[in-house]
Amino acid sequence: MTNSANTAAVRTWFITGATSGIGRELTALALGRGDNVAAAARKADQIRDLAERHPGKLIAIDTDVRDEASVRAAVDRAAAAFGRIDVVANNAGYGLFGAVEEASDVQARALFDTNVFGVLNVLRATLPVLRQQSSGHVLQGSSLYGQTAHPGVGLLAASKYAVEGLTDALVAELAPLGIKVTLIQPGPTSTAFLSNLDLADAIPSYDETVRTTQKAISELPPTAFSTPVRVAEGILAAVDAETPPLRLALGTSSAADMRTALHARLAELDRWADVSNAVDR
Ligand SMILES: NC(=O)c1ccc[n+]([C@@H]2O[C@H](COP(=O)([O-])OP(=O)(O)OC[C@H]3O[C@@H](n4cnc5c(N)ncnc54)[C@H](OP(=O)(O)O)[C@@H]3O)[C@@H](O)[C@H]2O)c1
């Protein structure tokens, strides 16, 4: 780890999607080091064990991130219970698999309702608290697919690219107010994510691309997946850092695939520089 100056103080976390996968492990790690957690969750019973193990440190608040009023109520409860919010983990999300053309309008809008508008609901509800404190750290749930995409993940990538785009502006808006921001970019991680995937109806023209990719993903060995606890440990490292990264790739394949995509993008920018520059007056 490069720096780790902020480990001593007890923090209060507001974590969405805290009942399973990465969010649950993050909740458990935070509680394990003595922090407080307000868990915005739809299935509170899934973290009852953590609440019993850490009395007074965890409150589970029934929250659907798509519902702005429910998010605001959850943030009010968290702030009332713990007096402050130090870390906001905008973690709730799910995936949609299918060709861009295959995804229905209903599926595409539902995905954005959670993965993008849910993130905005959480930001609008929590940032007044963080601005009032002049401190805090926002963790934005992105993905490998926030930087690159392949057949079948177009809509999922669109939702994560949206989060990345707004976060590139957000970080500069919040820095002068004392608030840090980090995009969390896991690669394949062994959670309920794949079993919770929404699947688009297949159009045979995409069998060679989308279905072939889908089959390859379904045949990945367990070693191709990070564990959610390791991903949560990586997130904790960013939260503890004096100077956290804006983007944090989690998993070697995630980092490698993003590196390949970024190099290809730069190379193309260079290849077409003459045309780009010729457009100037
Ligand atoms: N696993 C991966 O391979 C991977 C890779 C890159 C990025 N990610 C990202 O990591 C984040 C966490 O996913 P995960 O892998 O831990 O999957 P997960 O185990 O399926 O957890 C997703 C969590 O999000 C919650 N959620 C979904 N929709 C919600 C809503 N409308 N309101 C409130 N909560 C909602 C779920 O709650 P319910 O149980 O109530 O539905 C669940 O707790 C997601 O943003 C995902 O895109 C995952």
mmCIF file of C-alpha atoms and ligand atoms in Angstrom:
data_model
loop_
_atom_site.group_PDB
_atom_site.id
_atom_site.type_symbol
_atom_site.label_atom_id
_atom_site.label_comp_id
_atom_site.label_asym_id
_atom_site.label_seq_id
_atom_site.Cartn_x
_atom_site.Cartn_y
_atom_site.Cartn_z
ATOM 1 C CA MET A 1 0.000 0.000 0.000
ATOM 2 C CA THR A 2 1.299 3.463 -0.815
ATOM 3 C CA ASN A 3 -0.033 5.348 2.178
ATOM 4 C CA SER A 4 -2.289 4.563 5.094
ATOM 5 C CA ALA A 5 -2.683 7.545 7.350
ATOM 6 C CA ASN A 6 -6.377 7.358 8.134
ATOM 7 C CA THR A 7 -6.862 4.054 9.936
ATOM 8 C CA ALA A 8 -7.204 5.186 13.543
ATOM 9 C CA ALA A 9 -10.486 7.117 13.740
ATOM 10 C CA VAL A 10 -13.830 5.333 13.934
ATOM 11 C CA ARG A 11 -15.704 6.029 10.731
ATOM 12 C CA THR A 12 -19.372 5.915 9.846
ATOM 13 C CA TRP A 13 -20.211 4.245 6.544
ATOM 14 C CA PHE A 14 -23.353 4.486 4.413
ATOM 15 C CA ILE A 15 -23.308 1.394 2.193
ATOM 16 C CA THR A 16 -25.876 0.506 -0.471
ATOM 17 C CA GLY A 17 -26.281 -3.112 -1.551
ATOM 18 C CA ALA A 18 -24.848 -4.101 1.824
ATOM 19 C CA THR A 19 -26.666 -7.415 2.091
ATOM 20 C CA SER A 20 -24.668 -9.485 -0.378
ATOM 21 C CA GLY A 21 -21.417 -9.813 -2.291
ATOM 22 C CA ILE A 22 -18.936 -6.952 -2.167
ATOM 23 C CA GLY A 23 -21.231 -4.720 -0.074
ATOM 24 C CA ARG A 24 -21.698 -7.351 2.617
ATOM 25 C CA GLU A 25 -17.948 -8.019 2.860
ATOM 26 C CA LEU A 26 -17.259 -4.288 3.043
ATOM 27 C CA THR A 27 -19.829 -4.011 5.823
ATOM 28 C CA ALA A 28 -18.219 -6.907 7.718
ATOM 29 C CA LEU A 29 -14.697 -5.457 7.339
ATOM 30 C CA ALA A 30 -15.788 -1.993 8.474
ATOM 31 C CA LEU A 31 -17.569 -3.432 11.510
ATOM 32 C CA GLY A 32 -14.556 -5.646 12.248
ATOM 33 C CA ARG A 33 -12.322 -2.606 12.656
ATOM 34 C CA GLY A 34 -14.827 -0.867 14.954
ATOM 35 C CA ASP A 35 -16.540 1.415 12.436
ATOM 36 C CA ASN A 36 -20.273 2.166 12.319
ATOM 37 C CA VAL A 37 -22.311 1.098 9.297
ATOM 38 C CA ALA A 38 -25.668 2.307 8.039
ATOM 39 C CA ALA A 39 -26.609 -0.437 5.604
ATOM 40 C CA ALA A 40 -29.096 0.631 2.961
ATOM 41 C CA ALA A 41 -30.645 -2.724 2.201
ATOM 42 C CA ARG A 42 -33.727 -4.386 0.833
ATOM 43 C CA LYS A 43 -33.136 -7.693 2.652
ATOM 44 C CA ALA A 44 -32.057 -6.747 6.180
ATOM 45 C CA ASP A 45 -32.320 -10.353 7.398
ATOM 46 C CA GLN A 46 -29.229 -11.176 5.312
ATOM 47 C CA ILE A 47 -27.051 -9.055 7.619
ATOM 48 C CA ARG A 48 -28.838 -9.821 10.903
ATOM 49 C CA ASP A 49 -25.858 -11.975 11.909
ATOM 50 C CA LEU A 50 -23.541 -8.968 11.534
ATOM 51 C CA ALA A 51 -25.902 -6.762 13.556
ATOM 52 C CA GLU A 52 -25.967 -9.348 16.366
ATOM 53 C CA ARG A 53 -22.158 -9.653 16.332
ATOM 54 C CA HIS A 54 -21.692 -5.852 16.470
ATOM 55 C CA PRO A 55 -24.457 -4.455 18.688
ATOM 56 C CA GLY A 56 -25.100 -0.739 18.207
ATOM 57 C CA LYS A 57 -22.664 -0.505 15.306
ATOM 58 C CA LEU A 58 -24.876 -1.573 12.394
ATOM 59 C CA ILE A 59 -28.286 -0.307 11.413
ATOM 60 C CA ALA A 60 -30.042 -1.875 8.453
ATOM 61 C CA ILE A 61 -32.393 0.565 6.741
ATOM 62 C CA ASP A 62 -34.943 -0.617 4.237
ATOM 63 C CA THR A 63 -33.916 1.240 1.066
ATOM 64 C CA ASP A 64 -34.493 0.917 -2.652
ATOM 65 C CA VAL A 65 -31.911 3.091 -4.387
ATOM 66 C CA ARG A 66 -34.367 3.742 -7.241
ATOM 67 C CA ASP A 67 -36.668 5.555 -4.821
ATOM 68 C CA GLU A 68 -35.274 8.985 -3.931
ATOM 69 C CA ALA A 69 -37.573 9.405 -0.911
ATOM 70 C CA SER A 70 -36.472 6.071 0.533
ATOM 71 C CA VAL A 71 -32.798 7.004 0.056
ATOM 72 C CA ARG A 72 -33.293 10.407 1.724
ATOM 73 C CA ALA A 73 -35.075 8.759 4.657
ATOM 74 C CA ALA A 74 -32.235 6.249 4.999
ATOM 75 C CA VAL A 75 -29.600 8.979 5.025
ATOM 76 C CA ASP A 76 -31.593 10.956 7.628
ATOM 77 C CA ARG A 77 -31.763 7.842 9.828
ATOM 78 C CA ALA A 78 -28.057 7.151 9.415
ATOM 79 C CA ALA A 79 -27.092 10.723 10.281
ATOM 80 C CA ALA A 80 -29.468 10.736 13.262
ATOM 81 C CA ALA A 81 -28.113 7.410 14.569
ATOM 82 C CA PHE A 82 -24.395 8.101 14.165
ATOM 83 C CA GLY A 83 -24.174 11.897 13.907
ATOM 84 C CA ARG A 84 -22.131 11.906 10.699
ATOM 85 C CA ILE A 85 -21.275 9.991 7.519
ATOM 86 C CA ASP A 86 -17.628 9.549 6.590
ATOM 87 C CA VAL A 87 -17.748 7.057 3.728
ATOM 88 C CA VAL A 88 -20.528 6.633 1.177
ATOM 89 C CA ALA A 89 -20.306 3.351 -0.738
ATOM 90 C CA ASN A 90 -22.504 3.641 -3.823
ATOM 91 C CA ASN A 91 -22.276 -0.109 -4.337
ATOM 92 C CA ALA A 92 -25.788 -1.374 -5.218
ATOM 93 C CA GLY A 93 -26.113 -2.506 -8.803
ATOM 94 C CA TYR A 94 -26.807 -5.374 -11.143
ATOM 95 C CA GLY A 95 -26.024 -6.498 -14.668
ATOM 96 C CA LEU A 96 -27.832 -6.958 -17.958
ATOM 97 C CA PHE A 97 -26.470 -9.342 -20.589
ATOM 98 C CA GLY A 98 -27.383 -9.275 -24.259
ATOM 99 C CA ALA A 99 -26.564 -7.447 -27.470
ATOM 100 C CA VAL A 100 -27.321 -3.734 -27.472
ATOM 101 C CA GLU A 101 -30.162 -4.345 -29.936
ATOM 102 C CA GLU A 102 -31.512 -7.262 -27.909
ATOM 103 C CA ALA A 103 -32.021 -5.333 -24.665
ATOM 104 C CA SER A 104 -35.558 -3.999 -24.482
ATOM 105 C CA ASP A 105 -36.366 -0.393 -23.614
ATOM 106 C CA VAL A 106 -37.830 -1.606 -20.310
ATOM 107 C CA GLN A 107 -34.660 -3.550 -19.468
ATOM 108 C CA ALA A 108 -32.352 -0.684 -20.427
ATOM 109 C CA ARG A 109 -34.298 1.889 -18.408
ATOM 110 C CA ALA A 110 -34.561 -0.425 -15.395
ATOM 111 C CA LEU A 111 -30.790 -0.921 -15.437
ATOM 112 C CA PHE A 112 -30.149 2.816 -15.539
ATOM 113 C CA ASP A 113 -32.740 3.360 -12.789
ATOM 114 C CA THR A 114 -30.571 1.340 -10.408
ATOM 115 C CA ASN A 115 -27.007 1.705 -11.693
ATOM 116 C CA VAL A 116 -27.135 5.405 -12.630
ATOM 117 C CA PHE A 117 -30.194 7.138 -11.152
ATOM 118 C CA GLY A 118 -29.741 5.139 -7.936
ATOM 119 C CA VAL A 119 -26.205 6.499 -7.669
ATOM 120 C CA LEU A 120 -27.520 10.040 -8.244
ATOM 121 C CA ASN A 121 -30.215 9.571 -5.590
ATOM 122 C CA VAL A 122 -27.548 8.547 -3.073
ATOM 123 C CA LEU A 123 -25.290 11.464 -4.037
ATOM 124 C CA ARG A 124 -28.079 14.058 -3.685
ATOM 125 C CA ALA A 125 -29.052 12.645 -0.290
ATOM 126 C CA THR A 126 -25.578 12.196 1.216
ATOM 127 C CA LEU A 127 -23.574 15.120 -0.172
ATOM 128 C CA PRO A 128 -25.358 17.751 1.974
ATOM 129 C CA VAL A 129 -24.135 15.816 5.045
ATOM 130 C CA LEU A 130 -20.573 15.555 3.720
ATOM 131 C CA ARG A 131 -20.524 19.221 2.643
ATOM 132 C CA GLN A 132 -21.720 20.254 6.098
ATOM 133 C CA GLN A 133 -18.816 18.283 7.622
ATOM 134 C CA SER A 134 -16.345 19.507 4.967
ATOM 135 C CA SER A 135 -15.129 15.923 4.845
ATOM 136 C CA GLY A 136 -15.960 12.479 3.550
ATOM 137 C CA HIS A 137 -15.140 9.934 0.877
ATOM 138 C CA VAL A 138 -17.542 8.796 -1.850
ATOM 139 C CA LEU A 139 -16.958 5.361 -3.387
ATOM 140 C CA GLN A 140 -18.607 5.084 -6.785
ATOM 141 C CA GLY A 141 -19.556 1.562 -7.888
ATOM 142 C CA SER A 142 -18.072 1.123 -11.328
ATOM 143 C CA SER A 143 -16.529 -1.919 -12.959
ATOM 144 C CA LEU A 144 -14.037 -3.175 -15.470
ATOM 145 C CA TYR A 145 -16.924 -2.287 -17.776
ATOM 146 C CA GLY A 146 -16.582 1.353 -16.792
ATOM 147 C CA GLN A 147 -13.549 1.491 -19.092
ATOM 148 C CA THR A 148 -14.016 -1.231 -21.668
ATOM 149 C CA ALA A 149 -16.693 -3.517 -23.098
ATOM 150 C CA HIS A 150 -17.163 -6.628 -25.209
ATOM 151 C CA PRO A 151 -20.194 -8.208 -26.912
ATOM 152 C CA GLY A 152 -23.092 -8.739 -24.521
ATOM 153 C CA VAL A 153 -22.252 -6.089 -21.932
ATOM 154 C CA GLY A 154 -23.110 -2.933 -23.883
ATOM 155 C CA LEU A 155 -25.939 -1.748 -21.635
ATOM 156 C CA LEU A 156 -24.112 -2.686 -18.442
ATOM 157 C CA ALA A 157 -21.033 -0.825 -19.704
ATOM 158 C CA ALA A 158 -23.208 2.160 -20.699
ATOM 159 C CA SER A 159 -24.464 2.409 -17.108
ATOM 160 C CA LYS A 160 -20.954 2.140 -15.645
ATOM 161 C CA TYR A 161 -19.474 4.586 -18.207
ATOM 162 C CA ALA A 162 -22.226 7.006 -17.144
ATOM 163 C CA VAL A 163 -21.096 6.686 -13.535
ATOM 164 C CA GLU A 164 -17.470 7.196 -14.602
ATOM 165 C CA GLY A 165 -18.325 10.278 -16.655
ATOM 166 C CA LEU A 166 -20.266 12.043 -13.932
ATOM 167 C CA THR A 167 -17.580 11.087 -11.425
ATOM 168 C CA ASP A 168 -14.815 12.709 -13.507
ATOM 169 C CA ALA A 169 -16.668 16.001 -12.972
ATOM 170 C CA LEU A 170 -17.760 15.224 -9.411
ATOM 171 C CA VAL A 171 -14.218 14.711 -8.140
ATOM 172 C CA ALA A 172 -13.207 18.229 -9.163
ATOM 173 C CA GLU A 173 -16.444 19.704 -7.779
ATOM 174 C CA LEU A 174 -15.991 18.036 -4.390
ATOM 175 C CA ALA A 175 -12.216 18.349 -3.894
ATOM 176 C CA PRO A 176 -12.393 22.040 -2.856
ATOM 177 C CA LEU A 177 -15.132 21.079 -0.374
ATOM 178 C CA GLY A 178 -12.882 18.527 1.361
ATOM 179 C CA ILE A 179 -14.631 15.460 -0.065
ATOM 180 C CA LYS A 180 -12.748 12.626 -1.795
ATOM 181 C CA VAL A 181 -14.083 10.418 -4.569
ATOM 182 C CA THR A 182 -12.951 7.005 -5.828
ATOM 183 C CA LEU A 183 -14.336 4.870 -8.656
ATOM 184 C CA ILE A 184 -14.323 1.195 -7.684
ATOM 185 C CA GLN A 185 -13.599 -0.999 -10.723
ATOM 186 C CA PRO A 186 -13.770 -4.703 -9.874
ATOM 187 C CA GLY A 187 -13.220 -7.389 -12.462
ATOM 188 C CA PRO A 188 -15.070 -10.713 -12.280
ATOM 189 C CA THR A 189 -15.861 -11.354 -8.626
ATOM 190 C CA SER A 190 -17.561 -14.418 -7.128
ATOM 191 C CA THR A 191 -20.799 -12.881 -5.871
ATOM 192 C CA ALA A 192 -24.469 -13.279 -6.767
ATOM 193 C CA PHE A 193 -23.865 -10.834 -9.650
ATOM 194 C CA LEU A 194 -23.935 -13.456 -12.429
ATOM 195 C CA SER A 195 -26.986 -15.268 -11.038
ATOM 196 C CA ASN A 196 -28.794 -11.898 -10.704
ATOM 197 C CA LEU A 197 -28.090 -10.932 -14.344
ATOM 198 C CA ASP A 198 -31.070 -9.762 -16.371
ATOM 199 C CA LEU A 199 -30.948 -11.538 -19.752
ATOM 200 C CA ALA A 200 -32.187 -10.010 -23.006
ATOM 201 C CA ASP A 201 -34.170 -12.108 -25.476
ATOM 202 C CA ALA A 202 -31.797 -13.582 -28.046
ATOM 203 C CA ILE A 203 -31.684 -12.576 -31.707
ATOM 204 C CA PRO A 204 -29.850 -15.390 -33.605
ATOM 205 C CA SER A 205 -27.705 -12.891 -35.577
ATOM 206 C CA TYR A 206 -25.775 -12.297 -32.345
ATOM 207 C CA ASP A 207 -25.067 -15.958 -31.567
ATOM 208 C CA GLU A 208 -21.507 -15.735 -32.916
ATOM 209 C CA THR A 209 -20.641 -12.738 -30.777
ATOM 210 C CA VAL A 210 -22.898 -12.461 -27.741
ATOM 211 C CA ARG A 211 -23.734 -16.125 -27.091
ATOM 212 C CA THR A 212 -20.133 -17.195 -27.712
ATOM 213 C CA THR A 213 -18.977 -14.641 -25.144
ATOM 214 C CA GLN A 214 -21.721 -15.724 -22.746
ATOM 215 C CA LYS A 215 -20.574 -19.362 -23.045
ATOM 216 C CA ALA A 216 -16.948 -18.350 -22.457
ATOM 217 C CA ILE A 217 -17.948 -16.458 -19.298
ATOM 218 C CA SER A 218 -19.994 -19.412 -18.039
ATOM 219 C CA GLU A 219 -16.940 -21.667 -18.507
ATOM 220 C CA LEU A 220 -14.500 -19.436 -16.618
ATOM 221 C CA PRO A 221 -12.743 -21.389 -13.851
ATOM 222 C CA PRO A 222 -13.280 -20.261 -10.247
ATOM 223 C CA THR A 223 -9.706 -18.908 -10.278
ATOM 224 C CA ALA A 224 -10.788 -16.257 -12.815
ATOM 225 C CA PHE A 225 -12.907 -14.619 -10.120
ATOM 226 C CA SER A 226 -11.714 -12.436 -7.251
ATOM 227 C CA THR A 227 -13.331 -13.084 -3.911
ATOM 228 C CA PRO A 228 -15.600 -10.321 -2.594
ATOM 229 C CA VAL A 229 -13.603 -10.138 0.626
ATOM 230 C CA ARG A 230 -10.399 -9.396 -1.329
ATOM 231 C CA VAL A 231 -12.261 -6.729 -3.320
ATOM 232 C CA ALA A 232 -13.543 -5.224 -0.070
ATOM 233 C CA GLU A 233 -9.980 -5.200 1.306
ATOM 234 C CA GLY A 234 -8.872 -3.293 -1.788
ATOM 235 C CA ILE A 235 -11.640 -0.743 -1.236
ATOM 236 C CA LEU A 236 -10.538 -0.357 2.384
ATOM 237 C CA ALA A 237 -6.975 0.367 1.232
ATOM 238 C CA ALA A 238 -8.300 3.260 -0.863
ATOM 239 C CA VAL A 239 -10.380 4.583 2.034
ATOM 240 C CA ASP A 240 -7.359 4.443 4.344
ATOM 241 C CA ALA A 241 -5.058 6.213 1.883
ATOM 242 C CA GLU A 242 -4.131 9.837 2.567
ATOM 243 C CA THR A 243 -4.405 10.436 -1.182
ATOM 244 C CA PRO A 244 -6.909 7.917 -2.557
ATOM 245 C CA PRO A 245 -6.986 7.099 -6.259
ATOM 246 C CA LEU A 246 -9.736 8.440 -8.495
ATOM 247 C CA ARG A 247 -9.898 5.007 -10.128
ATOM 248 C CA LEU A 248 -9.123 1.696 -8.455
ATOM 249 C CA ALA A 249 -8.946 -1.473 -10.586
ATOM 250 C CA LEU A 250 -9.559 -4.559 -8.463
ATOM 251 C CA GLY A 251 -8.366 -7.850 -9.907
ATOM 252 C CA THR A 252 -5.434 -8.521 -12.240
ATOM 253 C CA SER A 253 -7.662 -9.285 -15.234
ATOM 254 C CA SER A 254 -9.610 -6.079 -14.639
ATOM 255 C CA ALA A 255 -6.390 -4.055 -14.581
ATOM 256 C CA ALA A 256 -4.938 -5.870 -17.621
ATOM 257 C CA ASP A 257 -8.083 -5.513 -19.742
ATOM 258 C CA MET A 258 -8.380 -1.815 -18.891
ATOM 259 C CA ARG A 259 -4.697 -1.259 -19.697
ATOM 260 C CA THR A 260 -5.159 -2.913 -23.114
ATOM 261 C CA ALA A 261 -8.254 -0.815 -23.822
ATOM 262 C CA LEU A 262 -6.573 2.439 -22.751
ATOM 263 C CA HIS A 263 -3.457 1.745 -24.856
ATOM 264 C CA ALA A 264 -5.640 0.997 -27.890
ATOM 265 C CA ARG A 265 -7.548 4.252 -27.337
ATOM 266 C CA LEU A 266 -4.340 6.288 -27.072
ATOM 267 C CA ALA A 267 -2.843 4.606 -30.138
ATOM 268 C CA GLU A 268 -5.942 5.439 -32.178
ATOM 269 C CA LEU A 269 -5.898 9.031 -30.945
ATOM 270 C CA ASP A 270 -2.298 9.262 -32.179
ATOM 271 C CA ARG A 271 -3.022 7.525 -35.511
ATOM 272 C CA TRP A 272 -5.760 10.023 -36.296
ATOM 273 C CA ALA A 273 -4.011 13.092 -34.839
ATOM 274 C CA ASP A 274 -3.524 14.726 -38.252
ATOM 275 C CA VAL A 275 -7.247 14.620 -38.958
ATOM 276 C CA SER A 276 -8.094 15.735 -35.408
ATOM 277 C CA ASN A 277 -5.715 18.714 -35.590
ATOM 278 C CA ALA A 278 -6.642 19.704 -39.153
ATOM 279 C CA VAL A 279 -10.096 20.637 -37.881
ATOM 280 C CA ASP A 280 -8.673 23.614 -35.949
ATOM 281 C CA ARG A 281 -8.902 27.059 -37.511
HETATM 282 N N1 LIG B 1 -19.416 -9.374 -9.196
HETATM 283 C C1 LIG B 1 -18.784 -8.862 -10.238
HETATM 284 O O1 LIG B 1 -18.209 -9.604 -11.075
HETATM 285 C C2 LIG B 1 -18.692 -7.361 -10.401
HETATM 286 C C3 LIG B 1 -17.747 -6.852 -11.305
HETATM 287 C C4 LIG B 1 -17.657 -5.479 -11.473
HETATM 288 C C5 LIG B 1 -18.506 -4.644 -10.765
HETATM 289 N N2 LIG B 1 -19.416 -5.166 -9.893
HETATM 290 C C6 LIG B 1 -20.296 -4.209 -9.189
HETATM 291 O O2 LIG B 1 -20.211 -4.422 -7.789
HETATM 292 C C7 LIG B 1 -21.408 -3.964 -7.183
HETATM 293 C C8 LIG B 1 -21.878 -5.014 -6.171
HETATM 294 O O3 LIG B 1 -22.244 -6.185 -6.865
HETATM 295 P P1 LIG B 1 -21.918 -7.656 -6.323
HETATM 296 O O4 LIG B 1 -20.958 -8.279 -7.255
HETATM 297 O O5 LIG B 1 -21.603 -7.615 -4.876
HETATM 298 O O6 LIG B 1 -23.323 -8.366 -6.623
HETATM 299 P P2 LIG B 1 -24.522 -8.833 -5.656
HETATM 300 O O7 LIG B 1 -24.011 -9.848 -4.698
HETATM 301 O O8 LIG B 1 -25.623 -9.209 -6.579
HETATM 302 O O9 LIG B 1 -24.894 -7.523 -4.831
HETATM 303 C C9 LIG B 1 -25.615 -6.456 -5.394
HETATM 304 C C10 LIG B 1 -26.287 -5.697 -4.293
HETATM 305 O O10 LIG B 1 -26.969 -4.575 -4.857
HETATM 306 C C11 LIG B 1 -28.260 -4.528 -4.266
HETATM 307 N N3 LIG B 1 -29.266 -3.874 -5.109
HETATM 308 C C12 LIG B 1 -29.562 -4.106 -6.411
HETATM 309 N N4 LIG B 1 -30.564 -3.306 -6.797
HETATM 310 C C13 LIG B 1 -30.897 -2.540 -5.730
HETATM 311 C C14 LIG B 1 -31.871 -1.531 -5.485
HETATM 312 N N5 LIG B 1 -32.713 -1.104 -6.453
HETATM 313 N N6 LIG B 1 -31.949 -0.963 -4.250
HETATM 314 C C15 LIG B 1 -31.115 -1.366 -3.271
HETATM 315 N N7 LIG B 1 -30.188 -2.324 -3.425
HETATM 316 C C16 LIG B 1 -30.085 -2.905 -4.640
HETATM 317 C C17 LIG B 1 -28.622 -5.983 -4.050
HETATM 318 O O11 LIG B 1 -29.683 -6.070 -3.115
HETATM 319 P P3 LIG B 1 -30.849 -7.171 -3.266
HETATM 320 O O12 LIG B 1 -30.216 -8.462 -2.786
HETATM 321 O O13 LIG B 1 -31.925 -6.637 -2.412
HETATM 322 O O14 LIG B 1 -31.200 -7.224 -4.741
HETATM 323 C C18 LIG B 1 -27.309 -6.522 -3.529
HETATM 324 O O15 LIG B 1 -27.179 -6.288 -2.146
HETATM 325 C C19 LIG B 1 -22.397 -3.699 -8.316
HETATM 326 O O16 LIG B 1 -22.506 -2.304 -8.536
HETATM 327 C C20 LIG B 1 -21.765 -4.380 -9.509
HETATM 328 O O17 LIG B 1 -22.105 -3.747 -10.729
HETATM 329 C C21 LIG B 1 -19.523 -6.509 -9.692
#
